[in-house]
Amino acid sequence: MQPDIASHRARRAQLLKALGEGVLILSTALEAIRNRDAHYPYRFDSHFYYLTAFPEPEAVLVLIAGRRPRQILFCREKHAEREIWDGFRHGPKAAKAAFGFDAAYPYSEIDKRRPKLLENQPRIAYAFGADPAWDT
């Protein structure tokens, strides 16, 4: 079942309006390892899904409020071999179109792009403690 992308995009727009000026960064839930190389079935973060409808791990939503609001997704790239083991991946190009984002980039590029996204922003909204790797 395909989610109603218009309603998710409207939710993001409403949050951008409430933010006023600045940037919101929201990552989805981490994958949980059951034992050695076996993972629990993936369960996305509810807040992330409410805003994006994007069901995959290793994804980050960046909302930039202000005069030129933007809705950006970072997600895993397409990878035919990993998809055999882990399941389907949209990849940035398909995710942008399918989920109504202004831009989408590979998750691997977030460290490279983050300084430019945060540059000259008066406010940064981020949930500390959700992902320890992001807190540093």
mmCIF file with all atom_site columns, C-alpha atoms in Angstrom:
data_model
loop_
_atom_site.group_PDB
_atom_site.id
_atom_site.type_symbol
_atom_site.label_atom_id
_atom_site.label_alt_id
_atom_site.label_comp_id
_atom_site.label_asym_id
_atom_site.label_entity_id
_atom_site.label_seq_id
_atom_site.pdbx_PDB_ins_code
_atom_site.Cartn_x
_atom_site.Cartn_y
_atom_site.Cartn_z
_atom_site.occupancy
_atom_site.B_iso_or_equiv
_atom_site.pdbx_formal_charge
_atom_site.auth_seq_id
_atom_site.auth_comp_id
_atom_site.auth_asym_id
_atom_site.auth_atom_id
_atom_site.pdbx_PDB_model_num
ATOM 1   C CA . MET A 1 1   ? 0.000  0.000   0.000  1.00 0.00 ? 1   MET A CA 1
ATOM 2   C CA . GLN A 1 2   ? 1.450  3.351   -1.083 1.00 0.00 ? 2   GLN A CA 1
ATOM 3   C CA . PRO A 1 3   ? 1.162  6.060   1.610  1.00 0.00 ? 3   PRO A CA 1
ATOM 4   C CA . ASP A 1 4   ? -0.537 9.385   0.876  1.00 0.00 ? 4   ASP A CA 1
ATOM 5   C CA . ILE A 1 5   ? 2.545  11.413  0.033  1.00 0.00 ? 5   ILE A CA 1
ATOM 6   C CA . ALA A 1 6   ? 0.658  14.714  -0.185 1.00 0.00 ? 6   ALA A CA 1
ATOM 7   C CA . SER A 1 7   ? -0.353 14.481  3.473  1.00 0.00 ? 7   SER A CA 1
ATOM 8   C CA . HIS A 1 8   ? 3.226  13.681  4.550  1.00 0.00 ? 8   HIS A CA 1
ATOM 9   C CA . ARG A 1 9   ? 4.571  16.583  2.502  1.00 0.00 ? 9   ARG A CA 1
ATOM 10  C CA . ALA A 1 10  ? 1.914  18.846  4.078  1.00 0.00 ? 10  ALA A CA 1
ATOM 11  C CA . ARG A 1 11  ? 3.006  17.700  7.554  1.00 0.00 ? 11  ARG A CA 1
ATOM 12  C CA . ARG A 1 12  ? 6.581  18.647  6.734  1.00 0.00 ? 12  ARG A CA 1
ATOM 13  C CA . ALA A 1 13  ? 5.432  22.030  5.395  1.00 0.00 ? 13  ALA A CA 1
ATOM 14  C CA . GLN A 1 14  ? 3.446  22.653  8.581  1.00 0.00 ? 14  GLN A CA 1
ATOM 15  C CA . LEU A 1 15  ? 6.503  21.835  10.694 1.00 0.00 ? 15  LEU A CA 1
ATOM 16  C CA . LEU A 1 16  ? 8.645  24.147  8.557  1.00 0.00 ? 16  LEU A CA 1
ATOM 17  C CA . LYS A 1 17  ? 6.159  26.950  9.157  1.00 0.00 ? 17  LYS A CA 1
ATOM 18  C CA . ALA A 1 18  ? 6.212  26.318  12.919 1.00 0.00 ? 18  ALA A CA 1
ATOM 19  C CA . LEU A 1 19  ? 10.028 26.247  12.905 1.00 0.00 ? 19  LEU A CA 1
ATOM 20  C CA . GLY A 1 20  ? 10.107 29.723  11.359 1.00 0.00 ? 20  GLY A CA 1
ATOM 21  C CA . GLU A 1 21  ? 13.841 30.006  10.759 1.00 0.00 ? 21  GLU A CA 1
ATOM 22  C CA . GLY A 1 22  ? 16.484 27.318  11.068 1.00 0.00 ? 22  GLY A CA 1
ATOM 23  C CA . VAL A 1 23  ? 17.031 23.643  10.414 1.00 0.00 ? 23  VAL A CA 1
ATOM 24  C CA . LEU A 1 24  ? 15.438 20.482  11.754 1.00 0.00 ? 24  LEU A CA 1
ATOM 25  C CA . ILE A 1 25  ? 17.404 17.217  11.597 1.00 0.00 ? 25  ILE A CA 1
ATOM 26  C CA . LEU A 1 26  ? 15.583 13.963  12.298 1.00 0.00 ? 26  LEU A CA 1
ATOM 27  C CA . SER A 1 27  ? 17.072 10.505  11.817 1.00 0.00 ? 27  SER A CA 1
ATOM 28  C CA . THR A 1 28  ? 15.152 7.276   11.695 1.00 0.00 ? 28  THR A CA 1
ATOM 29  C CA . ALA A 1 29  ? 15.619 4.356   14.092 1.00 0.00 ? 29  ALA A CA 1
ATOM 30  C CA . LEU A 1 30  ? 18.777 2.285   14.124 1.00 0.00 ? 30  LEU A CA 1
ATOM 31  C CA . GLU A 1 31  ? 18.764 -1.333  13.028 1.00 0.00 ? 31  GLU A CA 1
ATOM 32  C CA . ALA A 1 32  ? 18.891 -3.745  15.970 1.00 0.00 ? 32  ALA A CA 1
ATOM 33  C CA . ILE A 1 33  ? 21.194 -6.762  15.900 1.00 0.00 ? 33  ILE A CA 1
ATOM 34  C CA . ARG A 1 34  ? 19.692 -9.895  17.397 1.00 0.00 ? 34  ARG A CA 1
ATOM 35  C CA . ASN A 1 35  ? 22.860 -11.966 17.496 1.00 0.00 ? 35  ASN A CA 1
ATOM 36  C CA . ARG A 1 36  ? 26.084 -12.000 15.520 1.00 0.00 ? 36  ARG A CA 1
ATOM 37  C CA . ASP A 1 37  ? 24.874 -11.330 11.961 1.00 0.00 ? 37  ASP A CA 1
ATOM 38  C CA . ALA A 1 38  ? 21.117 -11.682 12.430 1.00 0.00 ? 38  ALA A CA 1
ATOM 39  C CA . HIS A 1 39  ? 18.996 -8.551  12.737 1.00 0.00 ? 39  HIS A CA 1
ATOM 40  C CA . TYR A 1 40  ? 15.553 -8.044  14.166 1.00 0.00 ? 40  TYR A CA 1
ATOM 41  C CA . PRO A 1 41  ? 12.991 -7.031  11.543 1.00 0.00 ? 41  PRO A CA 1
ATOM 42  C CA . TYR A 1 42  ? 13.456 -3.314  10.971 1.00 0.00 ? 42  TYR A CA 1
ATOM 43  C CA . ARG A 1 43  ? 11.032 -0.906  12.652 1.00 0.00 ? 43  ARG A CA 1
ATOM 44  C CA . PHE A 1 44  ? 11.314 2.733   11.590 1.00 0.00 ? 44  PHE A CA 1
ATOM 45  C CA . ASP A 1 45  ? 11.030 5.633   14.034 1.00 0.00 ? 45  ASP A CA 1
ATOM 46  C CA . SER A 1 46  ? 7.380  6.710   14.364 1.00 0.00 ? 46  SER A CA 1
ATOM 47  C CA . HIS A 1 47  ? 8.155  10.451  14.304 1.00 0.00 ? 47  HIS A CA 1
ATOM 48  C CA . PHE A 1 48  ? 10.304 10.032  11.199 1.00 0.00 ? 48  PHE A CA 1
ATOM 49  C CA . TYR A 1 49  ? 7.668  7.941   9.436  1.00 0.00 ? 49  TYR A CA 1
ATOM 50  C CA . TYR A 1 50  ? 4.885  10.387  10.346 1.00 0.00 ? 50  TYR A CA 1
ATOM 51  C CA . LEU A 1 51  ? 6.750  13.116  8.480  1.00 0.00 ? 51  LEU A CA 1
ATOM 52  C CA . THR A 1 52  ? 8.232  11.109  5.612  1.00 0.00 ? 52  THR A CA 1
ATOM 53  C CA . ALA A 1 53  ? 6.438  7.756   5.065  1.00 0.00 ? 53  ALA A CA 1
ATOM 54  C CA . PHE A 1 54  ? 9.952  6.477   4.305  1.00 0.00 ? 54  PHE A CA 1
ATOM 55  C CA . PRO A 1 55  ? 10.337 2.937   5.733  1.00 0.00 ? 55  PRO A CA 1
ATOM 56  C CA . GLU A 1 56  ? 14.070 2.264   5.300  1.00 0.00 ? 56  GLU A CA 1
ATOM 57  C CA . PRO A 1 57  ? 16.957 2.376   7.817  1.00 0.00 ? 57  PRO A CA 1
ATOM 58  C CA . GLU A 1 58  ? 19.903 4.782   7.596  1.00 0.00 ? 58  GLU A CA 1
ATOM 59  C CA . ALA A 1 59  ? 17.806 7.768   6.609  1.00 0.00 ? 59  ALA A CA 1
ATOM 60  C CA . VAL A 1 60  ? 17.818 11.374  7.767  1.00 0.00 ? 60  VAL A CA 1
ATOM 61  C CA . LEU A 1 61  ? 15.258 14.116  7.190  1.00 0.00 ? 61  LEU A CA 1
ATOM 62  C CA . VAL A 1 62  ? 16.561 17.681  6.956  1.00 0.00 ? 62  VAL A CA 1
ATOM 63  C CA . LEU A 1 63  ? 14.015 20.502  6.913  1.00 0.00 ? 63  LEU A CA 1
ATOM 64  C CA . ILE A 1 64  ? 15.351 23.972  6.190  1.00 0.00 ? 64  ILE A CA 1
ATOM 65  C CA . ALA A 1 65  ? 12.914 26.721  7.153  1.00 0.00 ? 65  ALA A CA 1
ATOM 66  C CA . GLY A 1 66  ? 12.977 30.339  6.091  1.00 0.00 ? 66  GLY A CA 1
ATOM 67  C CA . ARG A 1 67  ? 12.499 32.260  2.858  1.00 0.00 ? 67  ARG A CA 1
ATOM 68  C CA . ARG A 1 68  ? 13.360 29.227  0.718  1.00 0.00 ? 68  ARG A CA 1
ATOM 69  C CA . PRO A 1 69  ? 12.074 26.213  2.670  1.00 0.00 ? 69  PRO A CA 1
ATOM 70  C CA . ARG A 1 70  ? 13.478 22.864  1.600  1.00 0.00 ? 70  ARG A CA 1
ATOM 71  C CA . GLN A 1 71  ? 12.657 19.259  2.430  1.00 0.00 ? 71  GLN A CA 1
ATOM 72  C CA . ILE A 1 72  ? 15.684 16.976  2.027  1.00 0.00 ? 72  ILE A CA 1
ATOM 73  C CA . LEU A 1 73  ? 16.139 13.239  2.558  1.00 0.00 ? 73  LEU A CA 1
ATOM 74  C CA . PHE A 1 74  ? 19.393 11.343  2.965  1.00 0.00 ? 74  PHE A CA 1
ATOM 75  C CA . CYS A 1 75  ? 19.006 7.595   2.386  1.00 0.00 ? 75  CYS A CA 1
ATOM 76  C CA . ARG A 1 76  ? 20.865 4.472   1.323  1.00 0.00 ? 76  ARG A CA 1
ATOM 77  C CA . GLU A 1 77  ? 21.904 4.174   -2.292 1.00 0.00 ? 77  GLU A CA 1
ATOM 78  C CA . LYS A 1 78  ? 20.599 1.440   -4.570 1.00 0.00 ? 78  LYS A CA 1
ATOM 79  C CA . HIS A 1 79  ? 22.776 -1.657  -4.210 1.00 0.00 ? 79  HIS A CA 1
ATOM 80  C CA . ALA A 1 80  ? 21.695 -4.789  -6.085 1.00 0.00 ? 80  ALA A CA 1
ATOM 81  C CA . GLU A 1 81  ? 23.752 -7.220  -3.998 1.00 0.00 ? 81  GLU A CA 1
ATOM 82  C CA . ARG A 1 82  ? 22.642 -5.794  -0.617 1.00 0.00 ? 82  ARG A CA 1
ATOM 83  C CA . GLU A 1 83  ? 19.024 -5.782  -1.786 1.00 0.00 ? 83  GLU A CA 1
ATOM 84  C CA . ILE A 1 84  ? 19.214 -9.573  -2.148 1.00 0.00 ? 84  ILE A CA 1
ATOM 85  C CA . TRP A 1 85  ? 19.975 -9.851  1.569  1.00 0.00 ? 85  TRP A CA 1
ATOM 86  C CA . ASP A 1 86  ? 18.331 -6.779  3.071  1.00 0.00 ? 86  ASP A CA 1
ATOM 87  C CA . GLY A 1 87  ? 15.380 -6.130  0.784  1.00 0.00 ? 87  GLY A CA 1
ATOM 88  C CA . PHE A 1 88  ? 14.411 -3.366  -1.619 1.00 0.00 ? 88  PHE A CA 1
ATOM 89  C CA . ARG A 1 89  ? 16.003 0.081   -1.396 1.00 0.00 ? 89  ARG A CA 1
ATOM 90  C CA . HIS A 1 90  ? 14.525 3.124   -3.075 1.00 0.00 ? 90  HIS A CA 1
ATOM 91  C CA . GLY A 1 91  ? 17.777 5.005   -3.436 1.00 0.00 ? 91  GLY A CA 1
ATOM 92  C CA . PRO A 1 92  ? 17.923 8.818   -3.434 1.00 0.00 ? 92  PRO A CA 1
ATOM 93  C CA . LYS A 1 93  ? 16.606 9.410   -6.946 1.00 0.00 ? 93  LYS A CA 1
ATOM 94  C CA . ALA A 1 94  ? 13.502 7.243   -6.556 1.00 0.00 ? 94  ALA A CA 1
ATOM 95  C CA . ALA A 1 95  ? 12.915 8.380   -2.951 1.00 0.00 ? 95  ALA A CA 1
ATOM 96  C CA . LYS A 1 96  ? 12.835 12.019  -4.026 1.00 0.00 ? 96  LYS A CA 1
ATOM 97  C CA . ALA A 1 97  ? 10.062 11.352  -6.530 1.00 0.00 ? 97  ALA A CA 1
ATOM 98  C CA . ALA A 1 98  ? 8.137  8.716   -4.573 1.00 0.00 ? 98  ALA A CA 1
ATOM 99  C CA . PHE A 1 99  ? 8.047  10.581  -1.248 1.00 0.00 ? 99  PHE A CA 1
ATOM 100 C CA . GLY A 1 100 ? 7.832  14.194  -2.427 1.00 0.00 ? 100 GLY A CA 1
ATOM 101 C CA . PHE A 1 101 ? 11.156 15.656  -1.334 1.00 0.00 ? 101 PHE A CA 1
ATOM 102 C CA . ASP A 1 102 ? 12.816 18.714  -2.839 1.00 0.00 ? 102 ASP A CA 1
ATOM 103 C CA . ALA A 1 103 ? 16.138 16.854  -2.870 1.00 0.00 ? 103 ALA A CA 1
ATOM 104 C CA . ALA A 1 104 ? 17.522 13.476  -1.843 1.00 0.00 ? 104 ALA A CA 1
ATOM 105 C CA . TYR A 1 105 ? 21.136 12.430  -1.422 1.00 0.00 ? 105 TYR A CA 1
ATOM 106 C CA . PRO A 1 106 ? 23.018 9.271   -0.484 1.00 0.00 ? 106 PRO A CA 1
ATOM 107 C CA . TYR A 1 107 ? 23.341 8.748   3.264  1.00 0.00 ? 107 TYR A CA 1
ATOM 108 C CA . SER A 1 108 ? 27.102 8.454   2.752  1.00 0.00 ? 108 SER A CA 1
ATOM 109 C CA . GLU A 1 109 ? 27.224 12.154  1.722  1.00 0.00 ? 109 GLU A CA 1
ATOM 110 C CA . ILE A 1 110 ? 25.642 13.610  4.840  1.00 0.00 ? 110 ILE A CA 1
ATOM 111 C CA . ASP A 1 111 ? 28.927 14.477  6.572  1.00 0.00 ? 111 ASP A CA 1
ATOM 112 C CA . LYS A 1 112 ? 30.124 16.244  3.436  1.00 0.00 ? 112 LYS A CA 1
ATOM 113 C CA . ARG A 1 113 ? 26.871 18.209  2.970  1.00 0.00 ? 113 ARG A CA 1
ATOM 114 C CA . ARG A 1 114 ? 26.042 18.945  6.623  1.00 0.00 ? 114 ARG A CA 1
ATOM 115 C CA . PRO A 1 115 ? 28.265 22.060  7.036  1.00 0.00 ? 115 PRO A CA 1
ATOM 116 C CA . LYS A 1 116 ? 26.599 23.780  4.068  1.00 0.00 ? 116 LYS A CA 1
ATOM 117 C CA . LEU A 1 117 ? 23.114 22.827  5.308  1.00 0.00 ? 117 LEU A CA 1
ATOM 118 C CA . LEU A 1 118 ? 23.799 24.251  8.772  1.00 0.00 ? 118 LEU A CA 1
ATOM 119 C CA . GLU A 1 119 ? 25.669 27.335  7.600  1.00 0.00 ? 119 GLU A CA 1
ATOM 120 C CA . ASN A 1 120 ? 24.215 30.657  8.854  1.00 0.00 ? 120 ASN A CA 1
ATOM 121 C CA . GLN A 1 121 ? 21.204 29.000  10.467 1.00 0.00 ? 121 GLN A CA 1
ATOM 122 C CA . PRO A 1 122 ? 19.850 30.801  13.549 1.00 0.00 ? 122 PRO A CA 1
ATOM 123 C CA . ARG A 1 123 ? 18.378 27.637  15.064 1.00 0.00 ? 123 ARG A CA 1
ATOM 124 C CA . ILE A 1 124 ? 19.012 23.895  14.853 1.00 0.00 ? 124 ILE A CA 1
ATOM 125 C CA . ALA A 1 125 ? 16.351 21.468  16.063 1.00 0.00 ? 125 ALA A CA 1
ATOM 126 C CA . TYR A 1 126 ? 17.696 18.004  16.836 1.00 0.00 ? 126 TYR A CA 1
ATOM 127 C CA . ALA A 1 127 ? 16.726 15.224  19.278 1.00 0.00 ? 127 ALA A CA 1
ATOM 128 C CA . PHE A 1 128 ? 19.824 14.396  21.313 1.00 0.00 ? 128 PHE A CA 1
ATOM 129 C CA . GLY A 1 129 ? 20.105 10.786  22.448 1.00 0.00 ? 129 GLY A CA 1
ATOM 130 C CA . ALA A 1 130 ? 18.230 9.234   19.539 1.00 0.00 ? 130 ALA A CA 1
ATOM 131 C CA . ASP A 1 131 ? 21.433 8.109   17.806 1.00 0.00 ? 131 ASP A CA 1
ATOM 132 C CA . PRO A 1 132 ? 24.681 8.324   19.820 1.00 0.00 ? 132 PRO A CA 1
ATOM 133 C CA . ALA A 1 133 ? 26.768 8.473   16.633 1.00 0.00 ? 133 ALA A CA 1
ATOM 134 C CA . TRP A 1 134 ? 25.021 11.713  15.669 1.00 0.00 ? 134 TRP A CA 1
ATOM 135 C CA . ASP A 1 135 ? 25.418 13.340  19.068 1.00 0.00 ? 135 ASP A CA 1
ATOM 136 C CA . THR A 1 136 ? 29.168 13.859  18.635 1.00 0.00 ? 136 THR A CA 1
#
